[in-house]
Amino acid sequence: MTPPSGHTPDANTPAARWYVRVDETVYGPFTDAVLAGYLDEGRVTAQSFVRHGTLDPFRQVATIPALMAHLEDKAPSQAATQDTTACLVMAEIRSGQAMRFLQTLQSLGDVQRIGQTVWLLRSTATPSQITETLSPPLGMDDRLFVVEAQQAAHSGFNLGREIDVKLKTMLSG
C-alpha cells in the first residue's frame, strides 16, 4: 500500500490507480498512499466500493484482502461483544457535501441504503453520537434526522426482497 521509496506520485502519474465510488459518483484516481490515508481516516471503509485501474470492476473493500489487512492493522482493538444499535438516518444534502457525509456515515458501521435520502445504520455509537458525528459535514441548508430503529415499533417494510432480508438481519441483531 505504500509507494516505492523515494517516489511520491501525484494524481497524474500511472501509480495513481485507485477509484472510489460513492453512490453513482466516481472519485479518483488516487495513489496507494492516498487510499491508505482515506482508509486510516475512515473516509473509505470496508463497505466502500473501490476499483484498481480503469478496467477492473468496483468491489467492496471487504472483498479485497490487502485493503482489509490494512484496515485490520490500523483498527483499534474492540471487544467483539460490543453492543450495537440500528438507527434510521434521513438526510437531505444540498450543500455539495454528499461524499463527505456518506463517507462519515459509512465510517460509523454497517450501512444499507433504503431510499434516495434514507439509510439504515448498525453501529456501536448511540443515536446522539451518530447525530454529533454526522452534523459537522452538513451545511446550513442540509437536513438530518436520526432515530433509533431497533427498539422502535416498526410494522414492517416492503422495499424489495434483497433489501428486506438485509434490513431484517440488521434489525434482529
XYZ file of N, CA, C and O in Angstrom:
692
model
N 0.802 -1.197 0.000
C 0.000 0.000 0.000
C 0.847 1.264 0.000
O 0.315 2.331 -0.071
N 2.140 1.129 0.116
C 2.960 2.337 0.110
C 3.692 2.452 -1.214
O 4.059 1.454 -1.822
N 3.919 3.677 -1.677
C 4.640 3.858 -2.932
C 6.100 3.471 -2.765
O 6.602 3.426 -1.642
N 6.811 3.188 -3.862
C 8.237 2.864 -3.768
C 8.992 3.987 -3.055
O 8.660 5.151 -3.189
N 10.033 3.623 -2.295
C 10.772 4.632 -1.540
C 11.410 5.641 -2.480
O 11.862 5.302 -3.570
N 11.415 6.883 -2.048
C 11.984 7.959 -2.827
C 11.081 8.440 -3.956
O 11.450 9.302 -4.722
N 9.882 7.880 -4.055
C 8.970 8.253 -5.135
C 7.631 8.657 -4.547
O 7.015 7.891 -3.832
N 7.220 9.864 -4.792
C 5.938 10.344 -4.303
C 5.075 10.703 -5.501
O 5.158 11.811 -6.015
N 4.253 9.746 -5.989
C 3.450 10.032 -7.173
C 2.320 10.995 -6.870
O 1.823 11.051 -5.758
N 1.961 11.782 -7.871
C 0.775 12.622 -7.722
C -0.357 11.978 -8.512
O -0.201 10.922 -9.104
N -1.522 12.606 -8.532
C -2.705 12.023 -9.141
C -2.579 11.852 -10.657
O -3.386 11.173 -11.260
N -1.566 12.438 -11.297
C -1.428 12.330 -12.741
C -0.445 11.247 -13.175
O -0.214 11.057 -14.356
N 0.174 10.548 -12.237
C 1.128 9.509 -12.595
C 0.420 8.171 -12.688
O -0.665 7.985 -12.143
N 1.022 7.196 -13.390
C 0.410 5.875 -13.501
C 0.183 5.202 -12.146
O -0.667 4.342 -12.032
N 0.939 5.589 -11.118
C 0.767 4.979 -9.802
C -0.564 5.390 -9.168
O -1.023 4.761 -8.231
N -1.180 6.450 -9.668
C -2.482 6.884 -9.153
C -3.543 6.051 -9.858
O -3.981 6.367 -10.945
N -3.940 4.944 -9.215
C -4.793 3.996 -9.914
C -6.011 3.523 -9.139
O -6.699 2.614 -9.575
N -6.287 4.079 -7.994
C -7.455 3.673 -7.224
C -8.600 4.645 -7.453
O -8.397 5.859 -7.475
N -9.800 4.116 -7.582
C -11.007 4.913 -7.739
C -11.988 4.498 -6.659
O -12.082 3.314 -6.309
N -12.722 5.457 -6.135
C -13.723 5.208 -5.096
C -15.077 5.630 -5.651
O -15.206 6.720 -6.205
N -16.094 4.767 -5.481
C -17.444 5.104 -5.935
C -18.329 5.324 -4.712
O -18.406 4.477 -3.830
N -18.956 6.480 -4.677
C -19.930 6.802 -3.633
C -21.238 7.046 -4.361
O -21.346 7.977 -5.164
N -22.219 6.191 -4.096
C -23.459 6.169 -4.862
C -23.088 5.980 -6.328
O -22.438 5.015 -6.667
N -23.409 6.886 -7.191
C -23.082 6.731 -8.611
C -21.944 7.647 -9.052
O -21.650 7.737 -10.242
N -21.289 8.319 -8.110
C -20.201 9.232 -8.436
C -18.859 8.544 -8.194
O -18.660 7.931 -7.147
N -17.944 8.657 -9.155
C -16.625 8.040 -9.061
C -15.593 9.134 -8.788
O -15.581 10.168 -9.466
N -14.726 8.897 -7.803
C -13.674 9.837 -7.430
C -12.319 9.168 -7.657
O -12.166 7.982 -7.430
N -11.342 9.930 -8.079
C -10.008 9.399 -8.289
C -9.458 9.892 -9.602
O -10.092 10.714 -10.274
N -8.306 9.454 -9.968
C -7.548 8.355 -9.372
C -6.761 8.802 -8.140
O -6.402 9.971 -8.017
N -6.516 7.824 -7.260
C -5.743 8.059 -6.051
C -4.557 7.105 -6.029
O -4.647 5.974 -6.489
N -3.470 7.554 -5.439
C -2.302 6.687 -5.257
C -2.577 5.721 -4.110
O -3.522 5.899 -3.331
N -1.715 4.708 -3.985
C -1.810 3.776 -2.858
C -1.764 4.531 -1.535
O -2.527 4.244 -0.616
N -0.860 5.505 -1.455
C -0.684 6.253 -0.210
C -1.926 7.066 0.135
O -2.333 7.131 1.300
N -2.542 7.688 -0.866
C -3.748 8.480 -0.616
C -4.890 7.564 -0.179
O -5.598 7.854 0.788
N -5.056 6.424 -0.858
C -6.108 5.486 -0.459
C -5.858 4.965 0.952
O -6.793 4.870 1.754
N -4.617 4.667 1.276
C -4.280 4.214 2.631
C -4.663 5.286 3.659
O -5.197 4.972 4.727
N -4.416 6.545 3.321
C -4.807 7.640 4.218
C -6.310 7.707 4.393
O -6.806 7.913 5.504
N -7.058 7.522 3.298
C -8.522 7.523 3.384
C -9.017 6.362 4.238
O -9.976 6.503 5.001
N -8.366 5.199 4.133
C -8.726 4.058 4.978
C -8.441 4.387 6.450
O -9.264 4.107 7.324
N -7.293 4.983 6.709
C -6.924 5.353 8.082
C -7.905 6.350 8.690
O -8.229 6.272 9.870
N -8.367 7.306 7.871
C -9.276 8.356 8.340
C -10.718 7.875 8.462
O -11.553 8.567 9.037
N -11.026 6.720 7.882
C -12.407 6.242 7.883
C -13.226 6.821 6.743
O -14.425 6.590 6.667
N -12.596 7.559 5.853
C -13.318 8.107 4.690
C -13.649 6.992 3.703
O -14.612 7.086 2.955
N -12.820 5.951 3.675
C -13.088 4.729 2.923
C -13.129 3.613 3.954
O -12.222 3.490 4.778
N -14.211 2.819 3.941
C -14.416 1.769 4.925
C -14.561 0.415 4.236
O -14.544 0.327 3.010
N -14.755 -0.615 5.031
C -14.948 -1.965 4.483
C -16.168 -2.025 3.572
O -16.234 -2.841 2.661
N -17.142 -1.144 3.778
C -18.353 -1.129 2.957
C -18.209 -0.290 1.688
O -19.070 -0.336 0.819
N -17.134 0.474 1.568
C -16.936 1.330 0.401
C -16.627 0.498 -0.837
O -16.090 -0.601 -0.744
N -16.949 1.067 -2.004
C -16.657 0.411 -3.273
C -15.465 1.090 -3.930
O -15.435 2.318 -4.064
N -14.466 0.279 -4.320
C -13.262 0.784 -4.967
C -12.940 -0.088 -6.172
O -13.433 -1.204 -6.301
N -12.109 0.457 -7.032
C -11.567 -0.362 -8.111
C -10.124 0.046 -8.329
O -9.720 1.174 -8.042
N -9.344 -0.898 -8.839
C -7.935 -0.687 -9.124
C -7.801 -0.541 -10.623
O -8.060 -1.485 -11.361
N -7.448 0.647 -11.094
C -7.357 0.909 -12.521
C -8.715 1.253 -13.102
O -9.716 1.324 -12.393
N -8.736 1.463 -14.389
C -9.983 1.869 -15.033
C -10.758 0.697 -15.610
O -11.920 0.850 -15.985
N -10.155 -0.471 -15.671
C -10.824 -1.619 -16.281
C -11.442 -2.574 -15.266
O -12.367 -3.313 -15.595
N -10.910 -2.604 -14.055
C -11.444 -3.513 -13.033
C -12.841 -3.080 -12.612
O -13.162 -1.893 -12.611
N -13.678 -4.033 -12.201
C -14.997 -3.665 -11.681
C -14.866 -3.115 -10.256
O -13.884 -3.388 -9.563
N -15.864 -2.356 -9.830
C -15.881 -1.873 -8.448
C -16.216 -3.036 -7.535
O -17.094 -3.856 -7.832
N -15.502 -3.106 -6.398
C -15.737 -4.146 -5.392
C -15.718 -3.500 -4.015
O -15.061 -2.478 -3.808
N -16.407 -4.129 -3.082
C -16.351 -3.629 -1.711
C -14.958 -3.867 -1.156
O -14.339 -4.905 -1.430
N -14.472 -2.923 -0.382
C -13.166 -3.055 0.255
C -13.094 -4.373 1.021
O -12.067 -5.044 1.036
N -14.203 -4.781 1.641
C -14.238 -6.018 2.428
C -13.867 -7.252 1.616
O -13.498 -8.278 2.187
N -13.927 -7.177 0.287
C -13.599 -8.326 -0.552
C -12.166 -8.284 -1.090
O -11.773 -9.154 -1.858
N -11.406 -7.285 -0.677
C -10.031 -7.124 -1.159
C -9.082 -7.363 0.016
O -8.925 -6.491 0.879
N -8.462 -8.542 0.086
C -7.653 -8.906 1.256
C -6.585 -7.886 1.641
O -6.409 -7.597 2.821
N -5.875 -7.306 0.680
C -4.812 -6.358 1.021
C -5.373 -5.111 1.700
O -4.776 -4.588 2.645
N -6.524 -4.637 1.233
C -7.123 -3.448 1.852
C -7.687 -3.782 3.225
O -7.570 -2.990 4.163
N -8.295 -4.961 3.363
C -8.819 -5.358 4.673
C -7.678 -5.556 5.669
O -7.807 -5.204 6.834
N -6.557 -6.105 5.209
C -5.401 -6.267 6.093
C -4.929 -4.909 6.591
O -4.587 -4.752 7.767
N -4.946 -3.919 5.701
C -4.555 -2.567 6.109
C -5.519 -2.039 7.170
O -5.098 -1.478 8.172
N -6.826 -2.228 6.949
C -7.820 -1.769 7.929
C -7.641 -2.476 9.264
O -7.721 -1.852 10.315
N -7.420 -3.778 9.228
C -7.282 -4.541 10.468
C -6.022 -4.160 11.225
O -6.003 -4.140 12.449
N -4.941 -3.832 10.490
C -3.709 -3.393 11.137
C -3.900 -2.076 11.864
O -3.287 -1.820 12.885
N -4.759 -1.209 11.318
C -4.962 0.126 11.878
C -6.115 0.192 12.862
O -6.258 1.160 13.583
N -6.975 -0.852 12.874
C -8.180 -0.811 13.707
C -7.817 -0.918 15.179
O -7.017 -1.746 15.566
N -8.438 -0.067 16.011
C -8.235 -0.218 17.451
C -8.892 -1.493 17.915
O -9.903 -1.919 17.376
N -8.281 -2.149 18.903
C -8.874 -3.395 19.390
C -10.157 -3.086 20.143
O -10.203 -2.226 21.008
N -11.221 -3.784 19.753
C -12.518 -3.592 20.376
C -13.046 -4.955 20.777
O -12.784 -5.951 20.118
N -13.799 -4.995 21.836
C -14.407 -6.249 22.263
C -15.422 -6.681 21.213
O -16.217 -5.885 20.742
N -15.408 -7.961 20.880
C -16.320 -8.478 19.860
C -17.770 -8.426 20.328
O -18.691 -8.477 19.525
N -17.964 -8.327 21.626
C -19.319 -8.326 22.161
C -19.881 -6.929 22.348
O -20.916 -6.763 22.979
N -19.228 -5.931 21.821
C -19.678 -4.552 21.988
C -21.102 -4.391 21.462
O -21.448 -4.884 20.398
N -21.946 -3.706 22.236
C -23.342 -3.514 21.857
C -23.453 -2.651 20.609
O -22.707 -1.698 20.426
N -24.413 -3.018 19.766
C -24.699 -2.216 18.586
C -26.170 -1.847 18.596
O -26.983 -2.476 19.272
N -26.485 -0.822 17.850
C -27.868 -0.401 17.690
C -28.110 -0.096 16.223
O -27.181 0.170 15.472
N -29.373 -0.167 15.840
C -29.743 0.180 14.469
C -30.448 1.529 14.501
O -31.334 1.752 15.326
N -30.038 2.405 13.606
C -30.652 3.729 13.519
C -31.071 3.999 12.082
O -30.396 3.598 11.138
N -32.174 4.686 11.955
C -32.630 5.165 10.667
C -32.066 6.570 10.506
O -32.253 7.422 11.385
N -31.343 6.801 9.420
C -30.727 8.098 9.162
C -31.368 8.662 7.903
O -31.354 8.020 6.853
N -31.932 9.845 8.045
C -32.520 10.533 6.896
C -31.776 11.849 6.725
O -31.610 12.591 7.694
N -31.329 12.106 5.506
C -30.555 13.323 5.265
C -30.817 13.847 3.866
O -30.839 13.091 2.910
N -31.021 15.133 3.792
C -31.091 15.846 2.519
C -29.859 16.725 2.460
O -29.719 17.655 3.250
N -28.957 16.390 1.540
C -27.694 17.115 1.437
C -27.770 18.031 0.221
O -27.747 17.574 -0.915
N -27.871 19.312 0.470
C -27.975 20.299 -0.600
C -26.707 21.127 -0.750
O -26.571 21.894 -1.688
N -25.783 20.963 0.186
C -24.597 21.819 0.250
C -23.446 21.367 -0.631
O -22.424 22.023 -0.667
N -23.587 20.232 -1.302
C -22.483 19.713 -2.092
C -21.527 18.857 -1.276
O -20.473 18.464 -1.759
N -21.876 18.551 -0.049
C -21.025 17.754 0.832
C -21.486 16.298 0.917
O -21.214 15.610 1.887
N -22.177 15.814 -0.113
C -22.738 14.457 -0.070
C -21.659 13.395 0.107
O -21.825 12.467 0.905
N -20.548 13.507 -0.606
C -19.499 12.494 -0.480
C -18.942 12.466 0.939
O -18.794 11.404 1.531
N -18.653 13.634 1.463
C -18.108 13.694 2.827
C -19.112 13.135 3.833
O -18.754 12.390 4.737
N -20.391 13.478 3.663
C -21.425 12.957 4.552
C -21.500 11.429 4.461
O -21.518 10.738 5.484
N -21.526 10.890 3.242
C -21.642 9.440 3.069
C -20.415 8.704 3.597
O -20.537 7.628 4.184
N -19.237 9.280 3.424
C -18.032 8.663 3.972
C -18.094 8.640 5.500
O -17.721 7.649 6.128
N -18.566 9.717 6.086
C -18.702 9.778 7.539
C -19.730 8.755 8.000
O -19.504 8.031 8.980
N -20.846 8.656 7.301
C -21.879 7.672 7.633
C -21.314 6.258 7.567
O -21.496 5.463 8.494
N -20.589 5.926 6.502
C -20.010 4.591 6.352
C -18.978 4.289 7.429
O -18.804 3.138 7.808
N -18.309 5.303 7.924
C -17.295 5.082 8.958
C -17.913 4.694 10.299
O -17.220 4.196 11.178
N -19.218 4.900 10.434
C -19.893 4.604 11.702
C -20.323 3.154 11.849
O -20.669 2.720 12.941
N -20.348 2.392 10.753
C -20.753 0.994 10.862
C -21.311 0.452 9.568
O -21.006 0.939 8.481
N -22.156 -0.566 9.689
C -22.762 -1.235 8.546
C -23.932 -0.397 8.050
O -24.854 -0.108 8.810
N -23.912 -0.014 6.774
C -24.913 0.891 6.220
C -25.667 0.207 5.088
O -25.062 -0.430 4.232
N -26.984 0.344 5.095
C -27.822 -0.119 3.990
C -28.673 1.042 3.522
O -29.448 1.604 4.291
N -28.502 1.406 2.262
C -29.313 2.481 1.696
C -30.720 1.949 1.480
O -30.922 0.885 0.906
N -31.722 2.709 1.927
C -33.120 2.309 1.795
C -33.796 3.114 0.698
O -34.614 2.601 -0.047
N -33.481 4.372 0.607
C -34.078 5.260 -0.387
C -33.091 6.339 -0.778
O -31.928 6.312 -0.367
N -33.554 7.287 -1.546
C -32.685 8.355 -2.035
C -31.993 9.105 -0.897
O -30.835 9.470 -1.004
N -32.706 9.313 0.204
C -32.147 10.097 1.314
C -32.256 9.371 2.654
O -32.196 10.001 3.709
N -32.396 8.030 2.614
C -32.631 7.265 3.843
C -31.699 6.056 3.900
O -31.553 5.332 2.918
N -31.081 5.844 5.068
C -30.187 4.715 5.297
C -30.526 4.065 6.631
O -30.985 4.718 7.561
N -30.250 2.763 6.719
C -30.276 2.067 7.995
C -28.828 1.842 8.387
O -28.025 1.356 7.582
N -28.473 2.225 9.599
C -27.102 2.133 10.090
C -27.070 1.260 11.326
O -27.830 1.488 12.266
N -26.202 0.252 11.341
C -25.947 -0.554 12.530
C -24.585 -0.115 13.037
O -23.599 -0.182 12.321
N -24.556 0.363 14.281
C -23.354 0.998 14.795
C -23.212 0.757 16.294
O -24.195 0.463 16.975
N -21.998 0.900 16.787
C -21.769 0.850 18.229
C -22.021 2.214 18.868
O -22.068 2.330 20.078
N -22.190 3.236 18.038
C -22.459 4.588 18.538
C -23.933 4.718 18.929
O -24.797 4.049 18.361
N -24.204 5.584 19.871
C -25.584 5.880 20.262
C -26.207 6.807 19.222
O -25.473 7.465 18.463
N -27.531 6.911 19.181
C -28.148 7.859 18.243
C -27.622 9.289 18.414
O -27.384 9.984 17.428
N -27.400 9.711 19.644
C -26.857 11.055 19.880
C -25.450 11.199 19.322
O -25.109 12.216 18.708
N -24.615 10.166 19.517
C -23.258 10.203 18.984
C -23.272 10.206 17.454
O -22.458 10.884 16.823
N -24.198 9.459 16.861
C -24.323 9.420 15.409
C -24.674 10.812 14.883
O -24.063 11.313 13.936
N -25.635 11.447 15.537
C -26.030 12.795 15.133
C -24.863 13.764 15.249
O -24.608 14.559 14.338
N -24.128 13.700 16.359
C -22.972 14.577 16.565
C -21.886 14.337 15.519
O -21.241 15.282 15.063
N -21.683 13.089 15.128
C -20.654 12.750 14.143
C -21.058 13.170 12.736
O -20.228 13.621 11.948
N -22.345 13.026 12.411
C -22.812 13.344 11.067
C -23.064 14.830 10.840
O -23.111 15.277 9.689
N -23.204 15.594 11.886
C -23.531 17.014 11.742
C -22.418 17.889 11.162
O -22.702 18.765 10.342
N -21.138 17.715 11.538
C -20.104 18.615 11.024
C -20.006 18.720 9.495
O -19.762 19.820 8.991
N -20.198 17.627 8.738
C -20.109 17.788 7.279
C -21.282 18.555 6.659
O -21.245 18.888 5.481
N -22.315 18.818 7.435
C -23.529 19.408 6.880
C -23.454 20.929 6.793
O -22.835 21.583 7.622
N -24.138 21.467 5.800
C -24.251 22.908 5.633
C -25.559 23.411 6.216
O -26.401 22.643 6.693
N -25.763 24.717 6.147
C -26.951 25.355 6.724
C -28.258 24.861 6.101
O -29.274 24.784 6.772
N -28.249 24.524 4.814
C -29.464 24.099 4.128
C -29.676 22.587 4.151
O -30.675 22.096 3.626
N -28.731 21.835 4.731
C -28.863 20.387 4.799
C -29.780 19.998 5.958
O -29.915 20.742 6.934
N -30.383 18.825 5.824
C -31.279 18.331 6.875
C -30.814 16.960 7.314
O -30.390 16.146 6.496
N -30.934 16.688 8.623
C -30.534 15.401 9.182
C -31.543 14.984 10.246
O -31.946 15.794 11.080
N -31.923 13.710 10.186
C -32.831 13.141 11.182
C -32.327 11.744 11.490
O -32.142 10.931 10.588
N -32.056 11.453 12.770
C -31.577 10.142 13.201
C -32.544 9.620 14.252
O -32.869 10.321 15.210
N -33.007 8.384 14.053
C -33.911 7.774 15.027
C -33.460 6.343 15.287
O -33.053 5.631 14.371
N -33.496 5.950 16.543
C -33.157 4.581 16.912
C -34.231 3.675 16.330
O -35.419 3.893 16.548
N -33.843 2.676 15.542
C -34.809 1.857 14.810
C -35.006 0.465 15.402
O -36.010 -0.174 15.127
N -34.086 -0.003 16.185
C -34.163 -1.380 16.668
C -35.282 -1.559 17.689
O -36.024 -2.536 17.627
N -35.417 -0.637 18.623
C -36.441 -0.744 19.652
C -37.759 -0.102 19.237
O -38.770 -0.298 19.886
N -37.727 0.682 18.174
C -38.946 1.329 17.699
C -39.919 0.272 17.197
O -39.525 -0.778 16.697
N -41.179 0.540 17.320
C -42.202 -0.417 16.902
C -42.507 -0.215 15.423
O -43.448 0.455 15.058
N -41.687 -0.816 14.578
C -41.957 -0.726 13.144
C -42.881 -1.871 12.756
O -42.778 -2.965 13.267
N -43.808 -1.584 11.862
C -44.789 -2.590 11.492
C -44.304 -3.474 10.352
O -44.879 -4.510 10.082
N -43.259 -3.089 9.688
C -42.730 -3.885 8.589
C -42.253 -2.993 7.476
O -42.285 -1.777 7.588
N -41.827 -3.610 6.417
C -41.344 -2.859 5.284
C -41.488 -3.708 4.035
O -41.585 -4.923 4.099
N -41.543 -3.056 2.906
C -41.648 -3.708 1.609
C -40.814 -2.896 0.629
O -41.329 -2.082 -0.119
N -39.505 -3.125 0.672
C -38.571 -2.341 -0.131
C -37.875 -3.183 -1.190
O -36.922 -2.742 -1.801
N -38.347 -4.382 -1.384
C -37.704 -5.311 -2.312
C -37.092 -6.442 -1.523
O -36.619 -6.262 -0.397
N -37.115 -7.636 -2.104
C -36.704 -8.830 -1.368
C -35.303 -8.723 -0.777
O -35.083 -9.005 0.396
N -34.312 -8.325 -1.586
C -32.927 -8.274 -1.120
C -32.752 -7.284 0.039
O -32.135 -7.599 1.053
N -33.305 -6.092 -0.114
C -33.180 -5.086 0.950
C -33.963 -5.520 2.187
O -33.485 -5.373 3.307
N -35.168 -6.090 2.010
C -35.953 -6.554 3.153
C -35.168 -7.571 3.983
O -35.164 -7.508 5.218
N -34.499 -8.523 3.318
C -33.708 -9.537 4.030
C -32.566 -8.865 4.801
O -32.317 -9.183 5.976
N -31.854 -7.906 4.167
C -30.759 -7.215 4.846
C -31.274 -6.431 6.044
O -30.650 -6.425 7.110
N -32.400 -5.755 5.873
C -32.950 -4.960 6.981
C -33.357 -5.858 8.143
O -33.093 -5.546 9.305
N -34.016 -6.977 7.855
C -34.418 -7.901 8.923
C -33.194 -8.406 9.682
O -33.190 -8.490 10.907
N -32.129 -8.716 8.942
C -30.884 -9.179 9.567
C -30.290 -8.098 10.460
O -29.899 -8.344 11.596
N -30.239 -6.877 9.953
C -29.653 -5.773 10.724
C -30.485 -5.436 11.948
O -29.944 -5.119 13.006
N -31.798 -5.509 11.845
C -32.679 -5.151 12.957
C -32.817 -6.258 13.990
O -33.176 -5.994 15.132
N -32.502 -7.489 13.625
C -32.676 -8.595 14.569
C -31.476 -8.794 15.473
O -31.565 -9.462 16.476
N -30.337 -8.213 15.137
C -29.144 -8.474 15.925
C -28.709 -7.324 16.657
O -28.033 -7.058 17.472
